[in-house]
Short mmCIF file of C-alpha atoms and ligand atoms in Angstrom, two decimals:
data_model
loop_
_atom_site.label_atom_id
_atom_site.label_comp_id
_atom_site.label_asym_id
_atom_site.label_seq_id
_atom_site.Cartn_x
_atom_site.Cartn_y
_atom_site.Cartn_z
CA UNK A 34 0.00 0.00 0.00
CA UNK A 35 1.35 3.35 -0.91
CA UNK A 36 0.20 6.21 1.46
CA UNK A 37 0.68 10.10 0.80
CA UNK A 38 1.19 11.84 3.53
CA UNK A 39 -0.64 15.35 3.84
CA UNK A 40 1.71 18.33 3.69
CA UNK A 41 3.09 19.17 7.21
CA UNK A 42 5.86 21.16 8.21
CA UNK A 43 6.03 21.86 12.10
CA UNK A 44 8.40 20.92 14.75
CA UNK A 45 7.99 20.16 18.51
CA UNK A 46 7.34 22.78 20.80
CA UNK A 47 7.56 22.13 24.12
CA UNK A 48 5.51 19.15 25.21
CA UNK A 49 4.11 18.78 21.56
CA UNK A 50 6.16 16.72 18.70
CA UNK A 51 4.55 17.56 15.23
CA UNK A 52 5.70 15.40 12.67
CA UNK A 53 7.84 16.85 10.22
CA UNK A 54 6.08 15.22 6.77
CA UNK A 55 6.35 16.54 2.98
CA UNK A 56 4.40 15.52 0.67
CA UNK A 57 5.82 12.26 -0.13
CA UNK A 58 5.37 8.78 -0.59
CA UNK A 59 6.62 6.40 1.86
CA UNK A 60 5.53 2.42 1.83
CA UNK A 61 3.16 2.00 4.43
CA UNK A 62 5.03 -1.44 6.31
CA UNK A 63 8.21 1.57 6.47
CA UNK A 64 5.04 3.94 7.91
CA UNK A 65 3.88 1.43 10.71
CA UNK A 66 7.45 0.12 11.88
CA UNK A 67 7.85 4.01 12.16
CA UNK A 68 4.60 5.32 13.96
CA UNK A 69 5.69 1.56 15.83
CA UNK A 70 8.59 3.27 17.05
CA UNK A 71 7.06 6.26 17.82
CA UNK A 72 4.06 4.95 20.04
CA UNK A 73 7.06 3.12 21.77
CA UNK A 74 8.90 5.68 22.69
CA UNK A 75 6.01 7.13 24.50
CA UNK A 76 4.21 4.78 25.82
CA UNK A 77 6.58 3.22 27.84
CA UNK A 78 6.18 5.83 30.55
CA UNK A 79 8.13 6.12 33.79
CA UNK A 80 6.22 6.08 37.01
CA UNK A 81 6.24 10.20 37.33
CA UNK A 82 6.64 11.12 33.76
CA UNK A 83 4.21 13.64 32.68
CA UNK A 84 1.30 11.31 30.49
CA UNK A 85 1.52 11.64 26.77
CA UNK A 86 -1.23 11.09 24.50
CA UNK A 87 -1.24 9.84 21.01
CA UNK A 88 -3.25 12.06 18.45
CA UNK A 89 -4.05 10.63 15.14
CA UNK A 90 -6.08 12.95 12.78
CA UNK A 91 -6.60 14.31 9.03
CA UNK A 92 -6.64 18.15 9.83
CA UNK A 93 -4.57 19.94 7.40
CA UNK A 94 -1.37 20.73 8.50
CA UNK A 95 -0.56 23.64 6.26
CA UNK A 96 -0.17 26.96 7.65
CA UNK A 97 -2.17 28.63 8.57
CA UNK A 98 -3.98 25.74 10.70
CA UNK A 99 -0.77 24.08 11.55
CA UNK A 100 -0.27 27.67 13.68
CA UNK A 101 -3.83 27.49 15.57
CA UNK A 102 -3.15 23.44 16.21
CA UNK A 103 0.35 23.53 17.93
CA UNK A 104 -1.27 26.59 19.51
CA UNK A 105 -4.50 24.49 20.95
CA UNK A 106 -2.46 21.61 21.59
CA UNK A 107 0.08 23.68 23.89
CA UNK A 108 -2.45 25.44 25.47
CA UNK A 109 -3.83 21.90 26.55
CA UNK A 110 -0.43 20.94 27.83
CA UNK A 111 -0.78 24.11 29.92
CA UNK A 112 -3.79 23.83 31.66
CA UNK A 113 -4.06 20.12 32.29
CA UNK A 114 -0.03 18.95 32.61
CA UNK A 115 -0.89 15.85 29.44
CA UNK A 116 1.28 16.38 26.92
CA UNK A 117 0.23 15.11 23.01
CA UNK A 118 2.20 13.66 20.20
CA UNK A 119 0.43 14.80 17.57
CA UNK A 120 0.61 11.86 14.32
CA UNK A 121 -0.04 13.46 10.76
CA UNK A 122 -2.00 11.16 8.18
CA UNK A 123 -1.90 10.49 4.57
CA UNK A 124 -4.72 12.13 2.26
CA UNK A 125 -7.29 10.62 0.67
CA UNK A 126 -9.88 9.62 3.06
CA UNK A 127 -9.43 5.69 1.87
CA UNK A 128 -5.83 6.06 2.85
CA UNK A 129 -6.75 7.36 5.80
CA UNK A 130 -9.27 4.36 6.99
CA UNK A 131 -6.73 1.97 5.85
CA UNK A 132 -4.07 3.15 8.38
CA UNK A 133 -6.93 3.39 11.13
CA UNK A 134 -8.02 0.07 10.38
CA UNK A 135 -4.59 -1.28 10.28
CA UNK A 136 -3.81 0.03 13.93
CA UNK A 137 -6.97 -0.62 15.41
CA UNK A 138 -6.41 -4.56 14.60
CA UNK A 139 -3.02 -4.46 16.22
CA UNK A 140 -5.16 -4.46 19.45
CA UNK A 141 -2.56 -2.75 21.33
CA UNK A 142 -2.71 0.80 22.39
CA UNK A 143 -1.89 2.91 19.82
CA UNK A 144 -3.11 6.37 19.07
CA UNK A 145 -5.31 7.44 22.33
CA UNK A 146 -7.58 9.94 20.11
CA UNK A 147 -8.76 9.43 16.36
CA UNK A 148 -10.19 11.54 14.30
CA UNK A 149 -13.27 9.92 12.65
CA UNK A 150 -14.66 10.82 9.33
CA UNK A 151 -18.37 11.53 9.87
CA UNK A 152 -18.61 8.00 7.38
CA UNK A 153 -16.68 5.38 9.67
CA UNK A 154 -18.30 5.36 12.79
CA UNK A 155 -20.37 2.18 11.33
CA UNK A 156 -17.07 0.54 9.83
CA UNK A 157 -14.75 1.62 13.25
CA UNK A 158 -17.58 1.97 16.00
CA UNK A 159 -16.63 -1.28 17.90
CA UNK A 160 -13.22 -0.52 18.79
CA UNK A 161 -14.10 3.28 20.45
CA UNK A 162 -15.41 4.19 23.73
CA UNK A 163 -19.33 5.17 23.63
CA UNK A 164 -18.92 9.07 24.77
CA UNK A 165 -22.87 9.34 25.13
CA UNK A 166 -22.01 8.75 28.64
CA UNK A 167 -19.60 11.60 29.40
CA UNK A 168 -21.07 14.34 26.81
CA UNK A 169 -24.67 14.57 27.55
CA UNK A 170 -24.67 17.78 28.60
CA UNK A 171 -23.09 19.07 24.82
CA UNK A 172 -24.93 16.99 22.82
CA UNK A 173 -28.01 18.90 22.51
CA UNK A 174 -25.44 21.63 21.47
CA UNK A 175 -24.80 20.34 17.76
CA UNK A 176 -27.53 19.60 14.33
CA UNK A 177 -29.00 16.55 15.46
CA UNK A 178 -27.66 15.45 11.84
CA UNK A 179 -24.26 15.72 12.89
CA UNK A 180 -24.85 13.80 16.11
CA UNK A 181 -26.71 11.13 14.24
CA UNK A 182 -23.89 10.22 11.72
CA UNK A 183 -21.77 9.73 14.42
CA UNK A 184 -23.78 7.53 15.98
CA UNK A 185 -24.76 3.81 15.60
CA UNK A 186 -26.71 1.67 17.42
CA UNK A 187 -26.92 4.07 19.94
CA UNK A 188 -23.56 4.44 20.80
CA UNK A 189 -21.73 7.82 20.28
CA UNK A 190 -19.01 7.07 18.32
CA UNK A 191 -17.27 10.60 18.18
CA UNK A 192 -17.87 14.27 19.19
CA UNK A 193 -17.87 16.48 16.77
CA UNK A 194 -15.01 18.32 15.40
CA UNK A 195 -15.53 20.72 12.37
CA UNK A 196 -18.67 19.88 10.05
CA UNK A 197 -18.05 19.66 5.88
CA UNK A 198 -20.89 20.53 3.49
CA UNK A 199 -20.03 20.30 -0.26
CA UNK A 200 -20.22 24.69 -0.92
CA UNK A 201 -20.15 26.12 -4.89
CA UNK A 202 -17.92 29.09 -4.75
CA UNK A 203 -18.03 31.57 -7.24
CA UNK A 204 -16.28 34.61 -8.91
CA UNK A 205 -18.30 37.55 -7.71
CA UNK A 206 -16.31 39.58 -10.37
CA UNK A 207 -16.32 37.53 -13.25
CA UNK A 208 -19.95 37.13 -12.71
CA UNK A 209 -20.71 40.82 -12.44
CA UNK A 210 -18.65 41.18 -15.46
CA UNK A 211 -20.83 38.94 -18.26
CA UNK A 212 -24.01 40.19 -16.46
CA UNK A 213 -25.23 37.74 -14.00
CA UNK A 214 -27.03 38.98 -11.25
CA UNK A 215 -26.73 35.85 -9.26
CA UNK A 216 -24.81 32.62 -8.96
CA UNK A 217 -26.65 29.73 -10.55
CA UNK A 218 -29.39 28.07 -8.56
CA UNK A 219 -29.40 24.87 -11.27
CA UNK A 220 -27.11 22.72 -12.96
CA UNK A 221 -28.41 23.71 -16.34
CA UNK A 222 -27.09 27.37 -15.24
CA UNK A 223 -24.02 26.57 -13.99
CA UNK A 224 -23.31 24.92 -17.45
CA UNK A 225 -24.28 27.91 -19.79
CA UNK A 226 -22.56 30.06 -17.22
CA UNK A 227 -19.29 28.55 -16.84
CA UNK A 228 -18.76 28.19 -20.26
CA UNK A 229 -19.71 31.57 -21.36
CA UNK A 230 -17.35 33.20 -18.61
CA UNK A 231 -14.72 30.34 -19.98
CA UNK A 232 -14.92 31.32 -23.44
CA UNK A 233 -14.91 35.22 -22.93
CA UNK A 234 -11.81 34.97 -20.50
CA UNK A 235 -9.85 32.70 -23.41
CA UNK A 236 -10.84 35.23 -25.55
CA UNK A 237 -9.18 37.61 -23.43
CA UNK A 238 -5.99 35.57 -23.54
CA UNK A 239 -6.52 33.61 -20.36
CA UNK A 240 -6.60 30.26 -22.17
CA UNK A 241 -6.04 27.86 -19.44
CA UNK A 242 -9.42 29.52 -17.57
CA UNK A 243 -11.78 27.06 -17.05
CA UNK A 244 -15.49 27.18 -16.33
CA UNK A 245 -15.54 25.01 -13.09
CA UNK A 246 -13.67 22.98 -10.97
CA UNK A 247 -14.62 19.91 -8.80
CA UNK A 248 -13.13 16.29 -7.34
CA UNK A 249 -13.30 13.89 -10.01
CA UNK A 250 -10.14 11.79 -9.05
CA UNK A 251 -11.29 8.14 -7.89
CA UNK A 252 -11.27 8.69 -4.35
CA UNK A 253 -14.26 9.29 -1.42
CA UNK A 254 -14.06 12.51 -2.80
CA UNK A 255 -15.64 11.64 -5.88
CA UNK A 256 -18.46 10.04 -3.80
CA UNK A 257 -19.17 13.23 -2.17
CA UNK A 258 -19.44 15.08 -5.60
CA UNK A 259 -21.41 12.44 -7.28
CA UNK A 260 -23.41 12.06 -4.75
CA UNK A 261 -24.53 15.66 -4.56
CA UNK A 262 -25.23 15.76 -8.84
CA UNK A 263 -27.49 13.02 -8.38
CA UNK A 264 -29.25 13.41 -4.87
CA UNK A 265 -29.90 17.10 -5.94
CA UNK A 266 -31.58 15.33 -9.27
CA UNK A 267 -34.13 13.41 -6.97
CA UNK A 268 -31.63 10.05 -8.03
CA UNK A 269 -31.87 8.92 -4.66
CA UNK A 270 -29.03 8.36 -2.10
CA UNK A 271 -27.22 4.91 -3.47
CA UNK A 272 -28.90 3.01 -0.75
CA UNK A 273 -31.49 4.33 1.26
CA UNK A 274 -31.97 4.43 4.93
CA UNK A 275 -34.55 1.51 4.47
CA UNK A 276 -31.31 -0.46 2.62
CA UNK A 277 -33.02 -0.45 -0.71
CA UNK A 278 -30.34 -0.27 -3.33
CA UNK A 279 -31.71 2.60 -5.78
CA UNK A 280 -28.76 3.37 -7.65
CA UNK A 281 -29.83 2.55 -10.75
CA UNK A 282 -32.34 5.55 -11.65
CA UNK A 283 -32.71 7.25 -14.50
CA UNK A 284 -31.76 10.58 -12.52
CA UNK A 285 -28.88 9.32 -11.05
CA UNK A 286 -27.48 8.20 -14.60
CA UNK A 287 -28.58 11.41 -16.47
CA UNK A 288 -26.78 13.38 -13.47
CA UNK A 289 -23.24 11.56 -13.94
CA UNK A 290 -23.55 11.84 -17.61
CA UNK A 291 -24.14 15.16 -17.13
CA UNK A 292 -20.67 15.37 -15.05
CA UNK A 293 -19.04 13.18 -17.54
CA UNK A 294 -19.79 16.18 -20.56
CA UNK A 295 -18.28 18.54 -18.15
CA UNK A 296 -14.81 16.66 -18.75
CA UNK A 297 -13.12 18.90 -21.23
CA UNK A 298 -15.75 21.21 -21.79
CA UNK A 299 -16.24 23.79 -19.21
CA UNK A 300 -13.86 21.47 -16.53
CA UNK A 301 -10.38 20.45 -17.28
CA UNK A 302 -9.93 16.69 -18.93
CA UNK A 303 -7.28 16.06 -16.06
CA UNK A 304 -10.34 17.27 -13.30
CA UNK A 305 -10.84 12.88 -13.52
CA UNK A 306 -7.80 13.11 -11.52
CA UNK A 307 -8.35 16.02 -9.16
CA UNK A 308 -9.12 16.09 -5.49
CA UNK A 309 -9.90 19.15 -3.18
CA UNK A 310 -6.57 20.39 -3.70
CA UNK A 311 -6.02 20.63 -6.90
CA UNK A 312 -9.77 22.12 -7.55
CA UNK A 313 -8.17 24.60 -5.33
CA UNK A 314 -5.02 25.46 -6.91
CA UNK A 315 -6.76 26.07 -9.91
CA UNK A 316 -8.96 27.76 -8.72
CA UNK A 317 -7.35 29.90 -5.98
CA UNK A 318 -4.74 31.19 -9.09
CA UNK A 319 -7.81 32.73 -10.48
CA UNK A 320 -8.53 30.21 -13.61
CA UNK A 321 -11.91 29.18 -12.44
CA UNK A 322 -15.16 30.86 -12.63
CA UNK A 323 -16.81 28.29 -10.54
CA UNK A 324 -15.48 25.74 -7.76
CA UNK A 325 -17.13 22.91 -5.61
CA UNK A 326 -15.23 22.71 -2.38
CA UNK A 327 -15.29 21.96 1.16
CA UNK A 328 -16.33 25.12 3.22
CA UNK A 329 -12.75 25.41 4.93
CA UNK A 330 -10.90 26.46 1.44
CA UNK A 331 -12.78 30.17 1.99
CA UNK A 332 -9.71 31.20 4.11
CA UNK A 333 -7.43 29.61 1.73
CA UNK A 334 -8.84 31.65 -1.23
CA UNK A 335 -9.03 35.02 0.76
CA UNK A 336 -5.83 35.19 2.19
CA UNK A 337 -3.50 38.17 1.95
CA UNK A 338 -1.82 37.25 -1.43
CA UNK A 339 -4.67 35.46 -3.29
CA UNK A 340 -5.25 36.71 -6.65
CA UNK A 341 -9.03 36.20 -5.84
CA UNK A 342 -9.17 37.67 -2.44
CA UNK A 343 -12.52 39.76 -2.23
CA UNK A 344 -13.74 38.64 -5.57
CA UNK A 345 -15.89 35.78 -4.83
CA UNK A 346 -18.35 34.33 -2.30
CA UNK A 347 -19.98 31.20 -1.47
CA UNK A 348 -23.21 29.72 -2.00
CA UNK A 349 -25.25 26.46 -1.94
CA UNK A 350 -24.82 24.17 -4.63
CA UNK A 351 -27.02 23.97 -7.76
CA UNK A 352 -30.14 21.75 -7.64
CA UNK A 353 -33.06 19.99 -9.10
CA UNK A 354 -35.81 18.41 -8.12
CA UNK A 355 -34.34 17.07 -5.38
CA UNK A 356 -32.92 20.54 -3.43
CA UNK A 357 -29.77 22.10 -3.41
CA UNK A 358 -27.98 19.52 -1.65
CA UNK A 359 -24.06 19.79 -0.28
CA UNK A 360 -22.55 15.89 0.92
CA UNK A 361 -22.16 15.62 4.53
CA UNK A 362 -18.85 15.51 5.53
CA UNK A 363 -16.31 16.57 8.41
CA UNK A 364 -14.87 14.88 11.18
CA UNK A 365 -15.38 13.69 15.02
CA UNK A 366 -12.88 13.02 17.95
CA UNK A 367 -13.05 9.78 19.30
CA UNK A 368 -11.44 7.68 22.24
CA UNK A 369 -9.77 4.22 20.96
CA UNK A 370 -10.98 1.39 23.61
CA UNK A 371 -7.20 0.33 23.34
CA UNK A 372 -6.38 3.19 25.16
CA UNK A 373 -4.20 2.57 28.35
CA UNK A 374 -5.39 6.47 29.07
CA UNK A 375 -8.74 6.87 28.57
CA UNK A 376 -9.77 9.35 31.06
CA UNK A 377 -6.75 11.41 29.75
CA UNK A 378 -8.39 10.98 26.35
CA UNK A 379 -11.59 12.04 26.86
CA UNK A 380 -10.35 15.32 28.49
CA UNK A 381 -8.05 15.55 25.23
CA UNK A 382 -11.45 15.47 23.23
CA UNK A 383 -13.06 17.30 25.66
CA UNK A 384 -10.90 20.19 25.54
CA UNK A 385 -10.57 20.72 21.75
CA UNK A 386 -14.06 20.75 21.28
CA UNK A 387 -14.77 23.19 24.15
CA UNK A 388 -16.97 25.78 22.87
CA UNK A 389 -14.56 28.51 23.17
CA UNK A 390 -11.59 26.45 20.76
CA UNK A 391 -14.68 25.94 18.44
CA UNK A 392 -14.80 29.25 18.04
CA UNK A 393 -11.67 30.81 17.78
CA UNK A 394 -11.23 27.87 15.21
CA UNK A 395 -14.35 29.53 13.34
CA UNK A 396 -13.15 32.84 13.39
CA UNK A 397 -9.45 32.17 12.45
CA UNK A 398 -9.74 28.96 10.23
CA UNK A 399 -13.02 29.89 8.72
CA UNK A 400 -14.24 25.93 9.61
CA UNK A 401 -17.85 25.74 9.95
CA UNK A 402 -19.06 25.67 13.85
CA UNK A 403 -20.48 21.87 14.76
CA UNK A 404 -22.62 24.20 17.50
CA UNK A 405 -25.54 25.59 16.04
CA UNK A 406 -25.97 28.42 18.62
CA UNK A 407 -22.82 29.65 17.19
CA UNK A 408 -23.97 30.84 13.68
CA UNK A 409 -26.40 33.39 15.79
CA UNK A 410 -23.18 35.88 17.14
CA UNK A 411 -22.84 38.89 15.23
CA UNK A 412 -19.14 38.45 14.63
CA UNK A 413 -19.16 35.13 13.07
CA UNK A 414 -22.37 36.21 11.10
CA UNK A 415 -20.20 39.18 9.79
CA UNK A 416 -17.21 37.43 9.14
CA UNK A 417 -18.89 34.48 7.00
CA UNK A 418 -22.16 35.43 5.42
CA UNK A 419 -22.27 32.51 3.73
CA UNK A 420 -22.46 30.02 7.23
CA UNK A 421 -26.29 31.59 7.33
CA UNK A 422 -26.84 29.01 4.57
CA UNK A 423 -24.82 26.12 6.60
CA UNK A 424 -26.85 26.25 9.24
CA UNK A 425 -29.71 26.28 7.75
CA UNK A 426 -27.89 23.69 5.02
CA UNK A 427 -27.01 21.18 8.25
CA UNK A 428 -30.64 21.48 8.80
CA UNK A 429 -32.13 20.77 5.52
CA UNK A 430 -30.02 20.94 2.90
CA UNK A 431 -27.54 18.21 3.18
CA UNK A 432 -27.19 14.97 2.18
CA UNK A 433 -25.66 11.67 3.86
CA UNK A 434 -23.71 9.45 2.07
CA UNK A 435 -25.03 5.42 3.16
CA UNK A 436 -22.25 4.62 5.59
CA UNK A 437 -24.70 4.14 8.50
CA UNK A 438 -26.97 1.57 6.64
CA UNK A 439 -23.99 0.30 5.06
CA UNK A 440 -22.39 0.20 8.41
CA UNK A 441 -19.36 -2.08 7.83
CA UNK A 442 -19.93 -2.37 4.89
CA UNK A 443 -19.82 1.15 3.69
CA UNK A 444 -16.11 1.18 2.30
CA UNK A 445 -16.52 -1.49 -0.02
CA UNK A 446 -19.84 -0.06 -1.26
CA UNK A 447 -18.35 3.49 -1.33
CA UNK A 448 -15.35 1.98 -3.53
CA UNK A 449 -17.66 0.35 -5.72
CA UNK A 450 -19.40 3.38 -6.41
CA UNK A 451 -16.38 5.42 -6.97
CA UNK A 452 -15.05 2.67 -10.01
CA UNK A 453 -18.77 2.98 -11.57
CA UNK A 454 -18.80 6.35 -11.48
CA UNK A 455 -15.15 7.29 -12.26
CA UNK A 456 -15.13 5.00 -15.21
CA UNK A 457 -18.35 6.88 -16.72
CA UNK A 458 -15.66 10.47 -16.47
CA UNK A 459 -12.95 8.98 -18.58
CA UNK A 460 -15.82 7.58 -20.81
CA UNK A 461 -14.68 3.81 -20.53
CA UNK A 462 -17.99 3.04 -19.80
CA UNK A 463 -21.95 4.11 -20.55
CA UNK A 464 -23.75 5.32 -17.67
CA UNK A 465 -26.40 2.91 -17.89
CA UNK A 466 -24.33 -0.04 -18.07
CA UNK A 467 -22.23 1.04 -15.31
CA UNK A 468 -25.39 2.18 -12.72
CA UNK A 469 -26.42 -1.52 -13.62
CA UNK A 470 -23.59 -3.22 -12.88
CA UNK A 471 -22.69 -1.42 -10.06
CA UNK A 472 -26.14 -2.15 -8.60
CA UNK A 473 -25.46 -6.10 -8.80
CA UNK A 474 -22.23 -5.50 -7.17
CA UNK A 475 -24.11 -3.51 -4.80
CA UNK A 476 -26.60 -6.55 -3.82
CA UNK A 477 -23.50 -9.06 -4.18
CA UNK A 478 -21.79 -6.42 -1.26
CA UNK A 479 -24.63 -6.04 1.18
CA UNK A 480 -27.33 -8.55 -0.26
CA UNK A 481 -30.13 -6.20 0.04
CA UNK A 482 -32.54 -5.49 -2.41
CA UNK A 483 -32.45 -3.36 -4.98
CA UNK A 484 -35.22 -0.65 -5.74
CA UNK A 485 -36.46 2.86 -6.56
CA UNK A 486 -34.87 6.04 -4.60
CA UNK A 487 -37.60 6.92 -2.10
CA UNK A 488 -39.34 10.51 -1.93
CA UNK A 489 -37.49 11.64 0.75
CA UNK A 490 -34.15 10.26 -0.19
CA UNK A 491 -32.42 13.86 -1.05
CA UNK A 492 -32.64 15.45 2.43
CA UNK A 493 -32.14 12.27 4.26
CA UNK A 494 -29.64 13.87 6.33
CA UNK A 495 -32.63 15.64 8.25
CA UNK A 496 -32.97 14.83 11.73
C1 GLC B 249 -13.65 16.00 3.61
C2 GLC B 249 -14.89 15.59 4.39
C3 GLC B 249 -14.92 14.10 4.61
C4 GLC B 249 -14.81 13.38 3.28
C5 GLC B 249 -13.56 13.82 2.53
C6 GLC B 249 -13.52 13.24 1.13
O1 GLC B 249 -12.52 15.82 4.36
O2 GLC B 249 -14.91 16.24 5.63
O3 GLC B 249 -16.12 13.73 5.26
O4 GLC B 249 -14.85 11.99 3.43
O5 GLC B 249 -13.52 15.23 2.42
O6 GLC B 249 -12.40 13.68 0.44
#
């Protein structure tokens, strides 16, 4: 297995070691003897050595939220005398679940604290602590959605750490410019859009602009994206919460071929290869009238040097019949039940979710608050106009990918999806034919039935 490791670039400080990790490839048996050695080295504590925790998660470790980590983490150190080895991760989220899984099933403690995509909590649940137990009082704090995909059979899996919604941005500028009053509300608009700004900004001389950008690159983040073209279509979830496989729907094939078009038209033909960050270099140089993104890549594209800074916003993403629907996404903290410190652990969690590091996050990373109540201040509302539509988007307007009725399942199902889909984009196959064979592969996977997406399937993330 080859795992890339995210871009990371700090040093210890004090109590806190931050991996120092460039982009790079490494073999993952090197990876484990590694982190092996590492976990060694502090778990075998001395009787009065200060307790160290293990911290695995997949935040982004380039500036500027490297900075506010180290920052946290120290500040953690401070008040409570724990001190945290912080572990960086590779980064796709496949990657990621791969190196979870693979230390989990050592059965020795490893990592103390894991960060848990809001889809794993079915596939990982057994081996963490239920917090339920120790977080009742916060609970009723966060979208009930948010809660429930972290949960499973009952048991809290995670607490939440920074919520994802799949966001259009746009160029407020460029839009102004060929005379739209407002970003497009359809997918039919985002098309004649996008490629009208694209061919008037060639025209200009700009000729590697391109209309819009997205994930198309075989990864979980082409689940998120396809799911959102065809929920938003009223083609139905994949599997539904009643475990009816409804993939194969005329909506949900008209909606990837749709996507597939968009492959050398008004996207790039190498967008079948892009992920979050390469949608974002793109465009964050200013050669993109349109992006879908995660809602954390707004700081990213108005920071100090960026050629777009105050010439775009951020809005919900285009619709059908089915809504204007962004993919669930984000993370949770959770407490592995390896843990020789769990009690340590949960104050570890405890602490970075506090409602006062939620919001300096908010305020300096520009991540989405997990707290509802904290959308309603006046300085976050005038900082991020746009998180009046998250909240209300975390409410209604989001949709869940099937990991909780795919439970353990869901990775396998989610990887089958990702082949069918990604091999409509490169045009090796016909949507129809792949929708149908990915449906048998679907029943072979989970052996339930297959079916029609039901009515409410789009906003199925609704409480
Ligand atoms: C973001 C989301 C996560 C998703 C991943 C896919 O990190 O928060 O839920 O699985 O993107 O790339």
């Amino acid at each position: 297995m080859i795992l890339r490791i995210r871009s990371s670039g700090a040093g210890g400080i004090g109590g806190l070691h931050f991996a120092r990790v460039n982009s790079c490839k490494v073999f993952g048996p090197a990876f484990i003897v590694l982190l092996c050695l590492l976990l060694e080295g502090c778990t075998r504590q001395r009787v009065h050595e200060p307790i160290t925790l293990i911290y695995l998660d997949q935040r982004s470790m380039t500036p500027p939220y490297q900075k506010e980590y180290e920052r946290e983490l120290q500040q953690f150190t401070q008040e409570t005398g724990i001190r945290v080895k912080f572990l960086p991760s590779p980064e796709s989220a496949q990657e990621q679940l791969a190196l979870w899984q693979e230390l989990l099933a050592t059965g020795v403690s490893g990592p103390d604290v894991y960060g848990i995509d809001v889809i794993w909590p079915g596939i990982l649940g057994d081996d963490f602590i239920d917090l339920k137990p120790y977080f009742g009082n916060e609970i009723p704090e966060y979208f009930p959605a948010i809660i429930k995909s972290y949960t499973v059979d009952n048991k809290l899996v995670a607490i939440p750490h920074g919520p994802d919604a799949g966001l259009l941005f746009y160029r407020t500028d460029l839009l102004r410019e060929y005379g739209y009053g407002a970003p497009p509300s359809t997918w039919d608009e985002l098309e004649t859009m996008a490629a009208r700004i694209q061919a008037g900004e060639r025209a200009k001389g700009k000729r590697q602009f391109w209309g819009f950008v997205w994930q198309g690159v075989a990864t979980e983040a082409l689940t998120c994206n396809a799911l959102e073209w065809q929920a938003s279509e009223g083609g139905g979830r994949i599997i539904e919460d009643d475990k009816t496989i409804s993939v194969n729907n005329p909506q949900a094939i008209r909606a990837w071929q749709r996507a597939a078009h968009w492959v050398g038209t008004i996207s790039p033909p190498s967008e079948i290869s892009y992920n979050e960050f390469d949608a974002m270099n793109v465009w964050s140089a200013g050669d993109a009238a349109f992006m879908r993104n995660w809602p954390g890549h707004y700081l990213l594209s108005q920071a100090a040097k960026s050629p777009i800074r105050n010439k775009f916003d951020v809005t919900l993403l285009p619709g059908g019949k089915g809504g204007r629907l962004g993919t669930l996404g984000g993370i949770g903290l959770g407490v592995s039940r390896f843990s020789t410190h769990p009690r340590e652990a949960r104050e570890l969690v405890r602490f970075l979710t506090r409602r006062d590091m939620e919001l300096t996050r908010v305020l300096l990373l520009s991540d989405p608050p997990d707290r509802e109540e904290l959308y309603q201040l006046p300085e976050v509302q005038k900082q991020y106009p746009h998180f009046a539509l998250l909240s209300q988007g975390f409410k209604t307007g989001v949709v869940s990918r099937p990991s909780n009725v795919a439970g353990k399942k869901y990775a396998e199902v989610s990887d089958a999806y990702i082949r069918a889909v990604h091999s409509v984009l490169t045009g090796e196959k016909g949507a129809p034919e792949a929708a149908t064979a990915l449906e048998k592969e679907l029943v072979n996977i989970t052996g339930y039935k297959k079916g029609a997406p039901s009515s409410g399937s789009a906003g199925s993330a609704r409480p």
